[in-house]
Amino acid sequence: MIVVGDISALTALARIGRLELLKQLQRQVVVPEPVRAEFERSRQRLPWWMSVKSPVNRAYVDQLRRSLDEQEAEAIALYKEINADVLLLDEHVARRAARREGIRLLGFMGLLVLAKHAGLILSVRDVFAEVKRASGFRVAPAVEAAIFERARE
């Protein structure tokens, strides 16, 4: 499975030392250059198992940039170009744009649910609490409740 990653989930996982969850769940993780740059600005280095690739269709990226930031626009364009299986994306406006493009999405909380079902973590609630303390990552209370229900917690 090929996953294109946006910045929020990567930095959240890195801050709690659990970036390997992404590797354990997916076969290949690709990020666009602006995501790599932002990740490294936070004094983190991308792990060896992630690759960096820039979308070729700059006109498409520019079109997406009218309503999205550079990282989100490049992630969506890259997903389309490499025919990825899923886009790891959390920001609401960007998710709406990706859905319009027919993109299969996975958010950070959904990733934690997958990790729990795969036996990689014991509790979505506990890992999410750790992420909130470490990085201030937030989701709407209704989304949080729905995710905990999906995780049977």
mmCIF file of C-alpha atoms in Angstrom:
data_model
loop_
_atom_site.group_PDB
_atom_site.id
_atom_site.type_symbol
_atom_site.label_atom_id
_atom_site.label_comp_id
_atom_site.label_asym_id
_atom_site.label_seq_id
_atom_site.Cartn_x
_atom_site.Cartn_y
_atom_site.Cartn_z
ATOM 1 C CA MET A 1 0.000 0.000 0.000
ATOM 2 C CA ILE A 2 1.268 3.466 -0.890
ATOM 3 C CA VAL A 3 0.424 6.274 1.526
ATOM 4 C CA VAL A 4 1.045 9.952 0.860
ATOM 5 C CA GLY A 5 1.492 11.793 4.135
ATOM 6 C CA ASP A 6 0.702 15.344 5.161
ATOM 7 C CA ILE A 7 2.460 17.001 8.087
ATOM 8 C CA SER A 8 0.084 16.869 11.077
ATOM 9 C CA ALA A 9 0.015 13.117 11.674
ATOM 10 C CA LEU A 10 3.746 12.777 11.040
ATOM 11 C CA THR A 11 4.737 15.420 13.566
ATOM 12 C CA ALA A 12 2.214 14.173 16.126
ATOM 13 C CA LEU A 13 3.584 10.631 15.931
ATOM 14 C CA ALA A 14 7.196 11.831 15.929
ATOM 15 C CA ARG A 15 6.680 13.919 19.066
ATOM 16 C CA ILE A 16 5.664 10.848 21.039
ATOM 17 C CA GLY A 17 8.274 8.569 19.446
ATOM 18 C CA ARG A 18 5.737 6.437 17.550
ATOM 19 C CA LEU A 19 6.388 7.294 13.916
ATOM 20 C CA GLU A 20 7.116 3.617 13.304
ATOM 21 C CA LEU A 21 3.378 2.904 13.619
ATOM 22 C CA LEU A 22 3.004 4.314 10.142
ATOM 23 C CA LYS A 23 5.693 1.993 8.802
ATOM 24 C CA GLN A 24 4.180 -1.021 10.531
ATOM 25 C CA LEU A 25 0.757 -0.330 9.025
ATOM 26 C CA GLN A 26 1.806 0.652 5.499
ATOM 27 C CA ARG A 27 4.247 -0.657 2.955
ATOM 28 C CA GLN A 28 5.403 2.626 1.452
ATOM 29 C CA VAL A 29 5.103 6.178 2.776
ATOM 30 C CA VAL A 30 5.785 9.091 0.432
ATOM 31 C CA VAL A 31 5.743 12.765 1.371
ATOM 32 C CA PRO A 32 6.014 15.859 -0.821
ATOM 33 C CA GLU A 33 9.038 18.130 -0.398
ATOM 34 C CA PRO A 34 7.196 20.863 1.591
ATOM 35 C CA VAL A 35 6.117 18.242 4.148
ATOM 36 C CA ARG A 36 9.726 17.044 4.509
ATOM 37 C CA ALA A 37 10.913 20.637 4.933
ATOM 38 C CA GLU A 38 8.280 21.407 7.593
ATOM 39 C CA PHE A 39 9.041 18.156 9.400
ATOM 40 C CA GLU A 40 12.736 19.022 9.530
ATOM 41 C CA ARG A 41 11.980 22.580 10.704
ATOM 42 C CA SER A 42 10.521 20.936 13.794
ATOM 43 C CA ARG A 43 13.991 19.446 14.408
ATOM 44 C CA GLN A 44 12.954 15.987 13.237
ATOM 45 C CA ARG A 45 14.428 13.946 10.419
ATOM 46 C CA LEU A 46 12.363 11.780 8.150
ATOM 47 C CA PRO A 47 13.108 8.117 8.771
ATOM 48 C CA TRP A 48 14.923 6.143 6.083
ATOM 49 C CA TRP A 49 11.777 4.244 5.134
ATOM 50 C CA MET A 50 9.909 7.369 3.970
ATOM 51 C CA SER A 51 10.573 8.749 0.522
ATOM 52 C CA VAL A 52 10.255 12.320 -0.711
ATOM 53 C CA LYS A 53 8.783 13.109 -4.099
ATOM 54 C CA SER A 54 7.498 16.294 -5.683
ATOM 55 C CA PRO A 55 4.478 16.308 -7.991
ATOM 56 C CA VAL A 56 5.326 17.069 -11.594
ATOM 57 C CA ASN A 57 2.066 18.795 -12.532
ATOM 58 C CA ARG A 58 2.789 22.252 -11.099
ATOM 59 C CA ALA A 59 -0.290 23.752 -12.759
ATOM 60 C CA TYR A 60 -2.468 21.336 -10.764
ATOM 61 C CA VAL A 61 -0.593 22.217 -7.560
ATOM 62 C CA ASP A 62 -1.102 25.929 -8.300
ATOM 63 C CA GLN A 63 -4.816 25.321 -8.869
ATOM 64 C CA LEU A 64 -5.090 23.542 -5.502
ATOM 65 C CA ARG A 65 -3.088 26.318 -3.811
ATOM 66 C CA ARG A 66 -5.964 28.717 -4.411
ATOM 67 C CA SER A 67 -7.726 27.162 -1.426
ATOM 68 C CA LEU A 68 -5.085 24.996 0.303
ATOM 69 C CA ASP A 69 -1.631 25.461 1.750
ATOM 70 C CA GLU A 70 1.440 24.254 -0.120
ATOM 71 C CA GLN A 71 1.803 20.991 1.831
ATOM 72 C CA GLU A 72 -1.829 19.983 1.333
ATOM 73 C CA ALA A 73 -1.859 20.935 -2.351
ATOM 74 C CA GLU A 74 1.323 19.003 -3.060
ATOM 75 C CA ALA A 75 0.114 15.982 -1.083
ATOM 76 C CA ILE A 76 -3.139 15.830 -3.076
ATOM 77 C CA ALA A 77 -1.325 16.276 -6.395
ATOM 78 C CA LEU A 78 1.277 13.660 -5.464
ATOM 79 C CA TYR A 79 -1.424 11.182 -4.427
ATOM 80 C CA LYS A 80 -3.017 11.527 -7.870
ATOM 81 C CA GLU A 81 0.269 11.318 -9.783
ATOM 82 C CA ILE A 82 1.643 8.199 -8.124
ATOM 83 C CA ASN A 83 -1.759 6.528 -7.871
ATOM 84 C CA ALA A 84 -1.418 6.144 -4.102
ATOM 85 C CA ASP A 85 -3.815 4.058 -2.064
ATOM 86 C CA VAL A 86 -4.523 6.544 0.712
ATOM 87 C CA LEU A 87 -3.800 10.143 1.706
ATOM 88 C CA LEU A 88 -3.029 10.779 5.364
ATOM 89 C CA LEU A 89 -4.657 14.168 5.920
ATOM 90 C CA ASP A 90 -6.440 15.853 8.815
ATOM 91 C CA GLU A 91 -7.272 19.481 8.059
ATOM 92 C CA HIS A 92 -11.002 19.899 7.357
ATOM 93 C CA VAL A 93 -10.843 22.165 4.277
ATOM 94 C CA ALA A 94 -8.130 20.004 2.701
ATOM 95 C CA ARG A 95 -10.118 16.816 3.387
ATOM 96 C CA ARG A 96 -13.149 18.332 1.686
ATOM 97 C CA ALA A 97 -11.045 19.249 -1.373
ATOM 98 C CA ALA A 98 -9.517 15.758 -1.457
ATOM 99 C CA ARG A 99 -12.951 14.131 -1.318
ATOM 100 C CA ARG A 100 -14.019 16.213 -4.323
ATOM 101 C CA GLU A 101 -11.010 14.743 -6.133
ATOM 102 C CA GLY A 102 -12.104 11.190 -5.265
ATOM 103 C CA ILE A 103 -9.193 10.605 -2.912
ATOM 104 C CA ARG A 104 -9.275 7.872 -0.274
ATOM 105 C CA LEU A 105 -8.495 9.535 3.057
ATOM 106 C CA LEU A 106 -7.163 8.462 6.410
ATOM 107 C CA GLY A 107 -6.905 10.846 9.340
ATOM 108 C CA PHE A 108 -4.626 10.631 12.331
ATOM 109 C CA MET A 109 -7.343 9.222 14.582
ATOM 110 C CA GLY A 110 -8.295 6.631 11.949
ATOM 111 C CA LEU A 111 -4.644 5.648 11.807
ATOM 112 C CA LEU A 112 -4.705 5.022 15.556
ATOM 113 C CA VAL A 113 -7.811 2.843 15.172
ATOM 114 C CA LEU A 114 -6.017 0.794 12.501
ATOM 115 C CA ALA A 115 -2.992 0.485 14.787
ATOM 116 C CA LYS A 116 -5.184 -0.812 17.596
ATOM 117 C CA HIS A 117 -6.942 -3.333 15.350
ATOM 118 C CA ALA A 118 -3.513 -4.508 14.137
ATOM 119 C CA GLY A 119 -2.391 -5.018 17.744
ATOM 120 C CA LEU A 120 0.261 -2.302 17.534
ATOM 121 C CA ILE A 121 -1.209 -0.184 20.337
ATOM 122 C CA LEU A 122 -3.431 -1.130 23.258
ATOM 123 C CA SER A 123 -5.537 2.011 23.452
ATOM 124 C CA VAL A 124 -6.436 4.749 20.985
ATOM 125 C CA ARG A 125 -7.556 6.888 23.908
ATOM 126 C CA ASP A 126 -4.185 6.586 25.696
ATOM 127 C CA VAL A 127 -2.082 7.301 22.592
ATOM 128 C CA PHE A 128 -4.303 10.228 21.648
ATOM 129 C CA ALA A 129 -3.990 11.661 25.183
ATOM 130 C CA GLU A 130 -0.209 11.374 24.864
ATOM 131 C CA VAL A 131 -0.288 13.187 21.506
ATOM 132 C CA LYS A 132 -2.520 15.944 22.902
ATOM 133 C CA ARG A 133 -0.078 16.511 25.774
ATOM 134 C CA ALA A 134 2.975 16.484 23.501
ATOM 135 C CA SER A 135 1.731 18.438 20.523
ATOM 136 C CA GLY A 136 -1.637 20.017 21.212
ATOM 137 C CA PHE A 137 -3.226 17.972 18.414
ATOM 138 C CA ARG A 138 -6.998 18.527 18.523
ATOM 139 C CA VAL A 139 -10.108 17.045 16.977
ATOM 140 C CA ALA A 140 -13.744 17.977 17.377
ATOM 141 C CA PRO A 141 -15.365 16.331 20.418
ATOM 142 C CA ALA A 142 -17.906 14.549 18.191
ATOM 143 C CA VAL A 143 -15.116 13.098 16.053
ATOM 144 C CA GLU A 144 -13.205 12.040 19.147
ATOM 145 C CA ALA A 145 -16.276 10.259 20.540
ATOM 146 C CA ALA A 146 -16.966 8.519 17.219
ATOM 147 C CA ILE A 147 -13.360 7.326 16.966
ATOM 148 C CA PHE A 148 -13.324 5.977 20.516
ATOM 149 C CA GLU A 149 -16.576 4.161 19.753
ATOM 150 C CA ARG A 150 -15.047 2.685 16.578
ATOM 151 C CA ALA A 151 -12.065 1.564 18.655
ATOM 152 C CA ARG A 152 -14.488 0.097 21.237
ATOM 153 C CA GLU A 153 -13.129 2.256 24.051
#
